[in-house]
PDB file of C-alpha atoms and ligand atoms in Angstrom:
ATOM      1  CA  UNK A   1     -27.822  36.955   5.820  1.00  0.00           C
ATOM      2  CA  UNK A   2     -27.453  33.334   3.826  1.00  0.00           C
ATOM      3  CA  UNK A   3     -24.816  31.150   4.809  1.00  0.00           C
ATOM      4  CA  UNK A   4     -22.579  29.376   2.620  1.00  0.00           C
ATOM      5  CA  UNK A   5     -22.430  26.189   3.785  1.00  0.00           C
ATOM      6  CA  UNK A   6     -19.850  23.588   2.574  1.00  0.00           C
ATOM      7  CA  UNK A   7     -20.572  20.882   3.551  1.00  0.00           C
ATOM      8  CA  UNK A   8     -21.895  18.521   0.584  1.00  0.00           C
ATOM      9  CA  UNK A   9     -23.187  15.630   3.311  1.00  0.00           C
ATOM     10  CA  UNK A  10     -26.854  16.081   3.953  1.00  0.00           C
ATOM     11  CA  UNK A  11     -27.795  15.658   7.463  1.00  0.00           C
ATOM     12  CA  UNK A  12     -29.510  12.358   6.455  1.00  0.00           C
ATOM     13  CA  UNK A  13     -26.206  10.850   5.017  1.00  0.00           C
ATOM     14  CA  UNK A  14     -24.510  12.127   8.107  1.00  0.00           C
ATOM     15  CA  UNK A  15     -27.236  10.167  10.427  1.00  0.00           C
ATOM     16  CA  UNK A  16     -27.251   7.068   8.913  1.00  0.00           C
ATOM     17  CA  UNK A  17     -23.754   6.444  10.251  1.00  0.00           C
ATOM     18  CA  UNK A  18     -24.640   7.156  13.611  1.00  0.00           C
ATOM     19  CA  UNK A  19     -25.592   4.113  15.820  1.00  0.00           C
ATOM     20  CA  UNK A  20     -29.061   4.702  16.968  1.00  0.00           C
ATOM     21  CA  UNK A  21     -29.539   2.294  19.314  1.00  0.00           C
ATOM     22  CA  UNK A  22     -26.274   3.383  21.278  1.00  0.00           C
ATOM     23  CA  UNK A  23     -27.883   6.982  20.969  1.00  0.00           C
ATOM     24  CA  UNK A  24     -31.022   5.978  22.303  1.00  0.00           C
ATOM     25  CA  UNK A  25     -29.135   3.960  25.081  1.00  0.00           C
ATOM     26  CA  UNK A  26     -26.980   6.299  26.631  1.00  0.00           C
ATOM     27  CA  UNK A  27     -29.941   9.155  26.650  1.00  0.00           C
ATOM     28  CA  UNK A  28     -32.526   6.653  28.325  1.00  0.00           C
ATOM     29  CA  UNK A  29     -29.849   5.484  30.866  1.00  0.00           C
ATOM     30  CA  UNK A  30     -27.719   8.598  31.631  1.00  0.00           C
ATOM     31  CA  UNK A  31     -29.851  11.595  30.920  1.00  0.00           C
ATOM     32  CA  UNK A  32     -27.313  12.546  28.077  1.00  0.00           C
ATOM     33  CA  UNK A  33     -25.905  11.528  24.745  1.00  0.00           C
ATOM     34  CA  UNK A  34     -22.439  12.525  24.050  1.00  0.00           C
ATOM     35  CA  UNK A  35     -22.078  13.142  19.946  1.00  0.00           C
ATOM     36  CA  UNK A  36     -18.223  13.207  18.559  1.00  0.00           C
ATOM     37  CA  UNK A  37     -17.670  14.830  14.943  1.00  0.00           C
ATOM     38  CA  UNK A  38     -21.352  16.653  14.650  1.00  0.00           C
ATOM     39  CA  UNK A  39     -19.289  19.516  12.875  1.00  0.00           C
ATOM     40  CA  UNK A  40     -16.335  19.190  10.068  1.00  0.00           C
ATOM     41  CA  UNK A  41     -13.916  21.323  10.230  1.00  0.00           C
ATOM     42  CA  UNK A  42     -14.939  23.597   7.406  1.00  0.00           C
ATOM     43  CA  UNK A  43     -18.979  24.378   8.802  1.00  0.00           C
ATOM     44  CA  UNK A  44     -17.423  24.927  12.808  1.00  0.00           C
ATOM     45  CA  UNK A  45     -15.326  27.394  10.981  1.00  0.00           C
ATOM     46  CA  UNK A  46     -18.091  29.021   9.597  1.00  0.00           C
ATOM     47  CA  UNK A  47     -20.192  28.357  13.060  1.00  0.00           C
ATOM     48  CA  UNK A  48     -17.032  30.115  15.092  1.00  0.00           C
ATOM     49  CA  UNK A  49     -16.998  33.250  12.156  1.00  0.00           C
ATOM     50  CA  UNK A  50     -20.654  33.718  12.773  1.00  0.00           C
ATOM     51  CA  UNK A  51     -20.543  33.721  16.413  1.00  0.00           C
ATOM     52  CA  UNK A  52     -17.775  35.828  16.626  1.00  0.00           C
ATOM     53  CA  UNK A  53     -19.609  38.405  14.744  1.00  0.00           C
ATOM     54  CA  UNK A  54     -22.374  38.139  17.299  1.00  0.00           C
ATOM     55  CA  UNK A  55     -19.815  38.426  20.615  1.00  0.00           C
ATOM     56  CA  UNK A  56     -18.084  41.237  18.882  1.00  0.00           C
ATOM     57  CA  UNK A  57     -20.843  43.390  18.581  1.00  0.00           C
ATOM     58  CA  UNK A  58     -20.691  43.399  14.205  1.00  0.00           C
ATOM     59  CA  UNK A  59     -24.226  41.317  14.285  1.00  0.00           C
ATOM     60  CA  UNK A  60     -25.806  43.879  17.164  1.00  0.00           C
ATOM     61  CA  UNK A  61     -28.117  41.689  19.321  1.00  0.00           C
ATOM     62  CA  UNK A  62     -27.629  43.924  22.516  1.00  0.00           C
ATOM     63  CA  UNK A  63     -30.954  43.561  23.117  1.00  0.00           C
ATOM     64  CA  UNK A  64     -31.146  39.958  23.915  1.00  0.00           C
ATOM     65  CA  UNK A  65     -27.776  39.770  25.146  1.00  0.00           C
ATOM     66  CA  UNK A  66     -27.487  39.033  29.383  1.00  0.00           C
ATOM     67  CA  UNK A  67     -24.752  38.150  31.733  1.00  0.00           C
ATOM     68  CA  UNK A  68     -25.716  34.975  33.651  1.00  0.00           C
ATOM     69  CA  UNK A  69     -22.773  35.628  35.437  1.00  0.00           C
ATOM     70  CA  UNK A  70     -24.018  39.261  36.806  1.00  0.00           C
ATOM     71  CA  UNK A  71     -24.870  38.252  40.431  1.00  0.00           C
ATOM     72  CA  UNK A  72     -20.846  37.933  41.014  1.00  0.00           C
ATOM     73  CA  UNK A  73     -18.262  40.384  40.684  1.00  0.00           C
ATOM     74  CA  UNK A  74     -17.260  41.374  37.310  1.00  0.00           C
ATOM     75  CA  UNK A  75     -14.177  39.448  36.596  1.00  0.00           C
ATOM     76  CA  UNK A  76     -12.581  40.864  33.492  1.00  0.00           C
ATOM     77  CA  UNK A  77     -13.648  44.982  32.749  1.00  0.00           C
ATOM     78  CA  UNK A  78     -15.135  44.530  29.300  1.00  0.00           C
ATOM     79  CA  UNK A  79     -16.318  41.337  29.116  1.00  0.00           C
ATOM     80  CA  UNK A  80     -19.479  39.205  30.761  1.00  0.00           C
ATOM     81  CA  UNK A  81     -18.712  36.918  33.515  1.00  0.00           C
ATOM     82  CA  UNK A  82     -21.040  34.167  31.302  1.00  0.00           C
ATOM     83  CA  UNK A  83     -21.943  35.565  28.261  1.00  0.00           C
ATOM     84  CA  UNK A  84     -25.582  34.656  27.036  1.00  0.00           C
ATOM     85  CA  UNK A  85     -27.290  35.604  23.672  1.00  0.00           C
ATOM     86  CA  UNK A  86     -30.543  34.257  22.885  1.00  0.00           C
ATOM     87  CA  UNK A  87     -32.538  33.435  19.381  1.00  0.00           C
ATOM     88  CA  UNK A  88     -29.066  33.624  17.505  1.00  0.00           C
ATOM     89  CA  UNK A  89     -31.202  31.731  14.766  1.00  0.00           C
ATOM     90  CA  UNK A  90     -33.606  34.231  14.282  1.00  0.00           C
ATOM     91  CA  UNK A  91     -31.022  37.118  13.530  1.00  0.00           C
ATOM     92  CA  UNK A  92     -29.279  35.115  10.849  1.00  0.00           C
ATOM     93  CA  UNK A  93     -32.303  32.693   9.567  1.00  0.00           C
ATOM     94  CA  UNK A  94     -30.043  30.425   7.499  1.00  0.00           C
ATOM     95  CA  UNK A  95     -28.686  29.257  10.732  1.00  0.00           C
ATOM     96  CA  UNK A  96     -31.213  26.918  11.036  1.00  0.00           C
ATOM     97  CA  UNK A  97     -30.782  25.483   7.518  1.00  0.00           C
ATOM     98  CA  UNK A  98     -27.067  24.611   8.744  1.00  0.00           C
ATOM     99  CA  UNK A  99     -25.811  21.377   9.406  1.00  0.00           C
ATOM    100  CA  UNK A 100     -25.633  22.133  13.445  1.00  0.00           C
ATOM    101  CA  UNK A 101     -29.621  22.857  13.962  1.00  0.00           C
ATOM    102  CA  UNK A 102     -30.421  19.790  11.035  1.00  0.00           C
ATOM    103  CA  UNK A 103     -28.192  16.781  12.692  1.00  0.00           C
ATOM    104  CA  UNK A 104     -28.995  17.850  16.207  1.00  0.00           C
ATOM    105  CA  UNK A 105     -32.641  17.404  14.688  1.00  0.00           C
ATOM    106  CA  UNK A 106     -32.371  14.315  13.217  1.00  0.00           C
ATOM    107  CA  UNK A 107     -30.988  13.213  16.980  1.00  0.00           C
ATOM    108  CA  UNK A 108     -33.730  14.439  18.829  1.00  0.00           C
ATOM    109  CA  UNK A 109     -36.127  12.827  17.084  1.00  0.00           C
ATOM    110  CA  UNK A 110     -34.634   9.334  17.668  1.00  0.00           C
ATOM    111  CA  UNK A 111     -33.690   9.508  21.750  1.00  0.00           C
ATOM    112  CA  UNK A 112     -37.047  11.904  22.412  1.00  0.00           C
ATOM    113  CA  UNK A 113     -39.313  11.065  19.551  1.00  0.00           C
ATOM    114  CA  UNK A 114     -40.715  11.428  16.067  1.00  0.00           C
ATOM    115  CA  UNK A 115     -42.543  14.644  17.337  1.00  0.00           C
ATOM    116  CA  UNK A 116     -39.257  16.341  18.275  1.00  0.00           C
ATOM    117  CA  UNK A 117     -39.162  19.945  16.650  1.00  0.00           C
ATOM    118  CA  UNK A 118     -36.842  23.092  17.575  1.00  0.00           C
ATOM    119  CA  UNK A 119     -37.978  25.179  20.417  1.00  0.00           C
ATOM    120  CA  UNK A 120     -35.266  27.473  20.894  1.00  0.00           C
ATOM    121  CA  UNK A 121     -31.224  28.460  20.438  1.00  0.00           C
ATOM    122  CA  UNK A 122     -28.757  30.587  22.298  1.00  0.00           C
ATOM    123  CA  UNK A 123     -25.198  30.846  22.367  1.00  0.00           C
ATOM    124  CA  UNK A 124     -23.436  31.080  25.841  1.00  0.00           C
ATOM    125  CA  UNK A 125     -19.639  31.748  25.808  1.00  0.00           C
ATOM    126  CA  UNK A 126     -16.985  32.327  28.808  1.00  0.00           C
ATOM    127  CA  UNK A 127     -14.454  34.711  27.610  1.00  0.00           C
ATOM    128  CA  UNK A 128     -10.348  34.166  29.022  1.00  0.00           C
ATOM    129  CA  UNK A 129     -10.319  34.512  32.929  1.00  0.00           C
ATOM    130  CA  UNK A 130     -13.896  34.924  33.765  1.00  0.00           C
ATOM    131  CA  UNK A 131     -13.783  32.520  36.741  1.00  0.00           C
ATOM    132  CA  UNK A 132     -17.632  32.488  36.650  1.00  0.00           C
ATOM    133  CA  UNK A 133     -19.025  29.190  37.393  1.00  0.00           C
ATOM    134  CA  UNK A 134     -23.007  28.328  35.922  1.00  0.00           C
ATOM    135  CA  UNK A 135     -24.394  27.221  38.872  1.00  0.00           C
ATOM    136  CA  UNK A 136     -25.635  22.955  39.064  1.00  0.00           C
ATOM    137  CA  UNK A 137     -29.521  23.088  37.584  1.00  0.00           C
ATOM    138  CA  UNK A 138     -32.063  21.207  35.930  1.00  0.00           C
ATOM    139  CA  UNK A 139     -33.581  23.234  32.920  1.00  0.00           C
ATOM    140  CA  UNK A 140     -36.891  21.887  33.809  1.00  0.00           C
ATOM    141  CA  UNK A 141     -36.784  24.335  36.920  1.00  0.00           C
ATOM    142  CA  UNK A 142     -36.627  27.168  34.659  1.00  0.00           C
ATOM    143  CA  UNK A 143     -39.884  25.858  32.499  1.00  0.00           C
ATOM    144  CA  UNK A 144     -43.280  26.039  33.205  1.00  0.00           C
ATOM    145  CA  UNK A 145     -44.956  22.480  34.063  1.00  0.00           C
ATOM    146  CA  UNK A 146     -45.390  21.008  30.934  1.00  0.00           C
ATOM    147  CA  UNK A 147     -48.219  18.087  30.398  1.00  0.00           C
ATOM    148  CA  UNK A 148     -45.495  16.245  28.618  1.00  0.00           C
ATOM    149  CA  UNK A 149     -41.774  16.461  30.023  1.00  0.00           C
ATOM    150  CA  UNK A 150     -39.775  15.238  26.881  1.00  0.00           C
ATOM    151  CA  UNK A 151     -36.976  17.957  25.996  1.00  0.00           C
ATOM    152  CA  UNK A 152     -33.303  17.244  24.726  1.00  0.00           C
ATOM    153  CA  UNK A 153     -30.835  20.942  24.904  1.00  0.00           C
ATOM    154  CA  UNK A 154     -27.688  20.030  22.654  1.00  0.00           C
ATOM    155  CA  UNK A 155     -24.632  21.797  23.962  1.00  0.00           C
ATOM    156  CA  UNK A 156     -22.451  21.870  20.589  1.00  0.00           C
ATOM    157  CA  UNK A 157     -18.721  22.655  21.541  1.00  0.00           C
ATOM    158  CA  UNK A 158     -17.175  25.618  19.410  1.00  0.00           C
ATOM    159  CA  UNK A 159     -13.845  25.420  20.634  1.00  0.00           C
ATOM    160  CA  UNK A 160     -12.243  22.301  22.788  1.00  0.00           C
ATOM    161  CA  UNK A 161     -14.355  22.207  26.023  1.00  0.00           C
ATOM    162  CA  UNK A 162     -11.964  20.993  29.126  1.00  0.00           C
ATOM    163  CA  UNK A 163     -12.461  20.827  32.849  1.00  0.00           C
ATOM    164  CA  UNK A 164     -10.407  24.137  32.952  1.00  0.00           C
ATOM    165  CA  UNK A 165     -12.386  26.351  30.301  1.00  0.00           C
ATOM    166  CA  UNK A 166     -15.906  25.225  31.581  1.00  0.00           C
ATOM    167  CA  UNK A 167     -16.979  21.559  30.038  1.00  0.00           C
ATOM    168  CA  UNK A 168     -20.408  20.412  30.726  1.00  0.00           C
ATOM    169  CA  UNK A 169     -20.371  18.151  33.952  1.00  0.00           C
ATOM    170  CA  UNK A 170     -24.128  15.619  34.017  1.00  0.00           C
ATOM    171  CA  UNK A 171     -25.206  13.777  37.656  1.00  0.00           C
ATOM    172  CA  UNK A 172     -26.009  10.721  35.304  1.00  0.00           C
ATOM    173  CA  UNK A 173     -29.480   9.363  36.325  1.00  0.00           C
ATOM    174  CA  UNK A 174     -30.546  12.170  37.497  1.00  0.00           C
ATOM    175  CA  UNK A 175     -33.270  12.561  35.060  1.00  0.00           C
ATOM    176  CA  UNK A 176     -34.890   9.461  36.288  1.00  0.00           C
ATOM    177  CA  UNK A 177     -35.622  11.336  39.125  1.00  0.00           C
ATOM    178  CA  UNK A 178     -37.848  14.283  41.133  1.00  0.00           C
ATOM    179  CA  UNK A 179     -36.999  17.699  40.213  1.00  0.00           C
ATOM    180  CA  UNK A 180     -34.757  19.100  43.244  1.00  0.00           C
ATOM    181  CA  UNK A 181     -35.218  22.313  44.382  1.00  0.00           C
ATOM    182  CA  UNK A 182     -33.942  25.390  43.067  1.00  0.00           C
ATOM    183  CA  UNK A 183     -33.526  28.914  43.988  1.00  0.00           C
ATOM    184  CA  UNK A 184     -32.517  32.129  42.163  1.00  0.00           C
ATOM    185  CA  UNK A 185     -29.044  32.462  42.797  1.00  0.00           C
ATOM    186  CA  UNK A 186     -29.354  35.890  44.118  1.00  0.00           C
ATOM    187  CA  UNK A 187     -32.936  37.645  45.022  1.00  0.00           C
ATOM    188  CA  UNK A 188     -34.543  38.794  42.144  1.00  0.00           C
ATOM    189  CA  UNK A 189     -31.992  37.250  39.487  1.00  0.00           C
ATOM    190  CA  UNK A 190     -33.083  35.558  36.611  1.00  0.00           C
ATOM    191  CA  UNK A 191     -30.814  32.547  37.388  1.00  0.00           C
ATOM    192  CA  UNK A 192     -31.579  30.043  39.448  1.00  0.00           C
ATOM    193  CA  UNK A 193     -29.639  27.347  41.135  1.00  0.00           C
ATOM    194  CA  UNK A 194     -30.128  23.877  43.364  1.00  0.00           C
ATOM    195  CA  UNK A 195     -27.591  23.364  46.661  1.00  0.00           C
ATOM    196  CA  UNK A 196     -28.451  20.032  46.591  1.00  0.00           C
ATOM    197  CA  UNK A 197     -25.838  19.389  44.092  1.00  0.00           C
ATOM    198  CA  UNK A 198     -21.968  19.116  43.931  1.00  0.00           C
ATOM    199  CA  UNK A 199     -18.873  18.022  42.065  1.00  0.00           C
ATOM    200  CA  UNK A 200     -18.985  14.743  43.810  1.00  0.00           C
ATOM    201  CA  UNK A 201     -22.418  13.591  42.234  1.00  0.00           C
ATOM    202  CA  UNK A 202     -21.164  14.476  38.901  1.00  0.00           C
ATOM    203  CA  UNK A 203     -19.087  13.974  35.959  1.00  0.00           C
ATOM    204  CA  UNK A 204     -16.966  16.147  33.606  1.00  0.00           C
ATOM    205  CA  UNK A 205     -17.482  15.737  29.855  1.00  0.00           C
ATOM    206  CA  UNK A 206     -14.867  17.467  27.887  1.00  0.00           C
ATOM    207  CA  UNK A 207     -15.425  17.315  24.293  1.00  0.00           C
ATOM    208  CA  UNK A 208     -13.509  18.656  21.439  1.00  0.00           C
ATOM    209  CA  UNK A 209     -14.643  21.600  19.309  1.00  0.00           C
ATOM    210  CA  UNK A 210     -17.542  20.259  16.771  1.00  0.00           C
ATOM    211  CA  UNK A 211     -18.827  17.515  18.956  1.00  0.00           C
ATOM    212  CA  UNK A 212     -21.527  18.362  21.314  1.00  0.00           C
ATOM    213  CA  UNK A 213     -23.856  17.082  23.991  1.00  0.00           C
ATOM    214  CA  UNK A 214     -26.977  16.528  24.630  1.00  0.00           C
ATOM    215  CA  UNK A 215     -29.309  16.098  27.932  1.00  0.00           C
ATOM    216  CA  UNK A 216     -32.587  15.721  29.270  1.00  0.00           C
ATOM    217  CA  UNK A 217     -34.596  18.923  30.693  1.00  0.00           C
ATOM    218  CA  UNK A 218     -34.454  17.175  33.865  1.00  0.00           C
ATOM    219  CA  UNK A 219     -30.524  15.806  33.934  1.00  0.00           C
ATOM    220  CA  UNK A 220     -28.350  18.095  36.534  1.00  0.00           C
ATOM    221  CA  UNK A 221     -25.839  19.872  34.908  1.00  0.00           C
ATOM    222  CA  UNK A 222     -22.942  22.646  35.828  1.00  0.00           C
ATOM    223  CA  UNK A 223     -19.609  24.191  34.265  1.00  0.00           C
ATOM    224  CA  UNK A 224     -17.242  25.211  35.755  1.00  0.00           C
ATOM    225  CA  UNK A 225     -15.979  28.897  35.165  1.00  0.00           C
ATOM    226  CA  UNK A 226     -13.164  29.335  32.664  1.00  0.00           C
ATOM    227  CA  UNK A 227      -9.443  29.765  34.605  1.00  0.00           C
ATOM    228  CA  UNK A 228      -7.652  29.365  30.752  1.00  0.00           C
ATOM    229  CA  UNK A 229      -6.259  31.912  27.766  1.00  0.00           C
ATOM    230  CA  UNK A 230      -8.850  30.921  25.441  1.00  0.00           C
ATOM    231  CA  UNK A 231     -12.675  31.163  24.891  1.00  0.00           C
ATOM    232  CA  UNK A 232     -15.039  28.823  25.792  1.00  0.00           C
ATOM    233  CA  UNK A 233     -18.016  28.577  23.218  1.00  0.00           C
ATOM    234  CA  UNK A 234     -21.317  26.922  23.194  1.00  0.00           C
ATOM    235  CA  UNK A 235     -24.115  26.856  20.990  1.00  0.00           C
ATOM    236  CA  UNK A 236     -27.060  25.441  22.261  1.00  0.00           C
ATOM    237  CA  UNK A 237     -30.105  23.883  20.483  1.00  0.00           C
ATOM    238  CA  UNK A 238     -32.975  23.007  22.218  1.00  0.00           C
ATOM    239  CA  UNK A 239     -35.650  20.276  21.105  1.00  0.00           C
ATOM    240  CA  UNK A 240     -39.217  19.363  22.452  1.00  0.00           C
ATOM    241  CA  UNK A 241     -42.331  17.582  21.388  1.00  0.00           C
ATOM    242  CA  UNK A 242     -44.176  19.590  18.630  1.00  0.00           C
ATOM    243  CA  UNK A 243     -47.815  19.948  20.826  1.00  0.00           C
ATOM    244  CA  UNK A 244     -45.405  21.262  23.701  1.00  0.00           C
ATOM    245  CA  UNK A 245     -43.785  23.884  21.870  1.00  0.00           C
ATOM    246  CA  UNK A 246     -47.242  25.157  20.896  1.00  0.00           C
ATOM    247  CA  UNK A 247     -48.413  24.950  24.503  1.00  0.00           C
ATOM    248  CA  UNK A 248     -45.293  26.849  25.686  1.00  0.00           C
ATOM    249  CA  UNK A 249     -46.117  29.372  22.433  1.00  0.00           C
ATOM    250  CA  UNK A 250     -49.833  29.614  23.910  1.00  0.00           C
ATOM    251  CA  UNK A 251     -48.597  30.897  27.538  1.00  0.00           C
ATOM    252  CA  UNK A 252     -46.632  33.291  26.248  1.00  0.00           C
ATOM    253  CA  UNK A 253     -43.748  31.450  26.916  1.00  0.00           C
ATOM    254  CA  UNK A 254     -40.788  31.718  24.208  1.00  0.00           C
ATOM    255  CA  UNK A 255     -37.863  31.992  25.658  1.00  0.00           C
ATOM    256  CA  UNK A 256     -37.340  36.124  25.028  1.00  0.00           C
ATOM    257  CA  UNK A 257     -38.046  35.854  21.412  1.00  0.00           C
ATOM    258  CA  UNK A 258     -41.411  38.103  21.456  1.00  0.00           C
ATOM    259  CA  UNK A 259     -38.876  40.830  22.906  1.00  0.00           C
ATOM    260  CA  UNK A 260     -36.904  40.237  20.044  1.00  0.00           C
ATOM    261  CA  UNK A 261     -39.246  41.619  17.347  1.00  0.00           C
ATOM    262  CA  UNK A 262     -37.893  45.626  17.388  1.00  0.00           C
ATOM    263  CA  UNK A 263     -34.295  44.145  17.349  1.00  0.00           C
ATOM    264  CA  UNK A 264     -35.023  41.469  14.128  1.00  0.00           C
ATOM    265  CA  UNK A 265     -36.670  44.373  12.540  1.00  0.00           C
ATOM    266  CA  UNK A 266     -33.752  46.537  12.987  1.00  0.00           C
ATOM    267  CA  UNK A 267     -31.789  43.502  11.817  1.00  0.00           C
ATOM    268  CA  UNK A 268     -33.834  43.065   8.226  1.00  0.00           C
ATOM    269  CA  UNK A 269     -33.991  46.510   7.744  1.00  0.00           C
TER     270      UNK A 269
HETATM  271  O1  LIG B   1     -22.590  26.707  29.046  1.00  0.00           O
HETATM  272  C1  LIG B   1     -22.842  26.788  30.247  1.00  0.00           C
HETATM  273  O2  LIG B   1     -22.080  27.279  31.053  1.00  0.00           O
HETATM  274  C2  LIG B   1     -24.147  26.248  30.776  1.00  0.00           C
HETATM  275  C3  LIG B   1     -25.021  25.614  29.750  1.00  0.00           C
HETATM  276  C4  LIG B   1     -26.330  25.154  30.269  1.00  0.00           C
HETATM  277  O3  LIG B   1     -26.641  25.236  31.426  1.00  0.00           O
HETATM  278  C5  LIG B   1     -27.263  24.569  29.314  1.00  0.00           C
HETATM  279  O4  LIG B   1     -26.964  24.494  28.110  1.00  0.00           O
HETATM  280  O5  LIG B   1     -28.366  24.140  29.740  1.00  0.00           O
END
């Protein structure tokens, strides 16, 4: 499926009015930038249609769709407590040629480098009353040990992300510092968590819909679950240096795309 994009500013135009030095700044201190206006209005309409299609079901990517939230009790009958799909990129290609996966680009390669290419997306969403917390991490923890640690995951706000609905909260600093230690947050579940963290060590960002943010593999980070009416959508981009992404390629490690292959097929059918 092509996407009709609107906008008419190229992501270069778009970047040179962004202060790079401020960019670069607030990554190399805190751990994470904080972006405002990444979207018009017109593409995060056309960002929210296409990821609606994908929630609903109309785009079918069952098959690389999880509940992060699965180790707690369902909290709402027909929905996921934390709604995860992976690779949304690769079942609608000209997602990546979209003004989302090309400014968060152009970002990554000035606060982690020149070398900076796209490893991975996935969309995570809390539907209306699904209480379900993401438990405080580091992303590095669910990585293998990479020779070279650079790694920037922008977390672009679909609707207006609030304290209430599940906002990213960042332990600034904290990616200045060791890795903690993690668990899975139940045996055998693919989620994995560190005690060693609370709401006291961090801070909330809320951020409205179109702006997004972006942190460090190694920068804590949490959301709450969402108590409100409304959705709470992410779509997350995730950037590392070129040689790593082929390093991660030659493990075998892709982030679930290699299981995706039956279901893109399907797809392009
Ligand atoms: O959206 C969430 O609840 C968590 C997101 C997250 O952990 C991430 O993007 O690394």
């Amino acid at each position: 499926m092509d996407v009709n994009w609107k906008t008419t500013e190229t992501a270069g135009e778009w970047f040179a009015k962004q202060d790079k030095d401020d960019l670069r700044k607030q990554f190399s201190d805190n751990g994470y930038v904080v972006v405002h206006n990444l979207l018009d209005n017109d593409s995060l309409e056309i960002y929210q249609e296409i990821y609606d299609k994908l929630l609903s079901g109309e785009i079918d990517a069952s098959k690389h769709r999880h509940d992060l939230g699965s180790h707690e009790k369902r909290k709402v009958v027909d929905q996921e407590n934390v709604c995860q799909i992976m690779w949304p990129s690769v079942y609608l290609p000209g997602l990546a040629q979209g003004p989302l996966h090309q400014r968060t680009k152009a970002i990554a390669n000035v606060i982690i480098g020149e070398d900076a290419e796209f490893d991975f997306d996935m969309l995570i969403a809390k539907s209306p009353h699904t209480e379900t917390g993401t438990p405080w991490h580091q992303d590095e923890s669910y990585w293998p040990d990479m020779p070279d640690k650079r790694a920037v995951s922008f977390w672009c706000a679909m609707d207006d992300a609030t304290v209430e609905n599940g906002c990213m909260w960042f332990v600034s600093g904290s990616h200045k510092r060791p890795l903690r230690t993690h668990r899975p947050v139940k045996v055998g579940h693919h989620i994995r968590m560190t005690d060693d963290c609370s709401e006291a060590e961090g801070q909330p960002q809320p951020i409205p819909a179109g702006s997004c943010t972006g942190h460090h593999g190694r920068t804590l980070h949490y959301t709450r679950g969402n108590s409100t009416d409304r959705w709470r959508r992410a779509f997350i981009v995730n950037y590392r240096p070129k040689d790593m992404v082929a390093w991660e390629r030659e493990h075998n490690f892709d982030h679930g795309k290699e299981s995706m292959e039956s279901a893109i097929e399907e797809v392009h059918k």
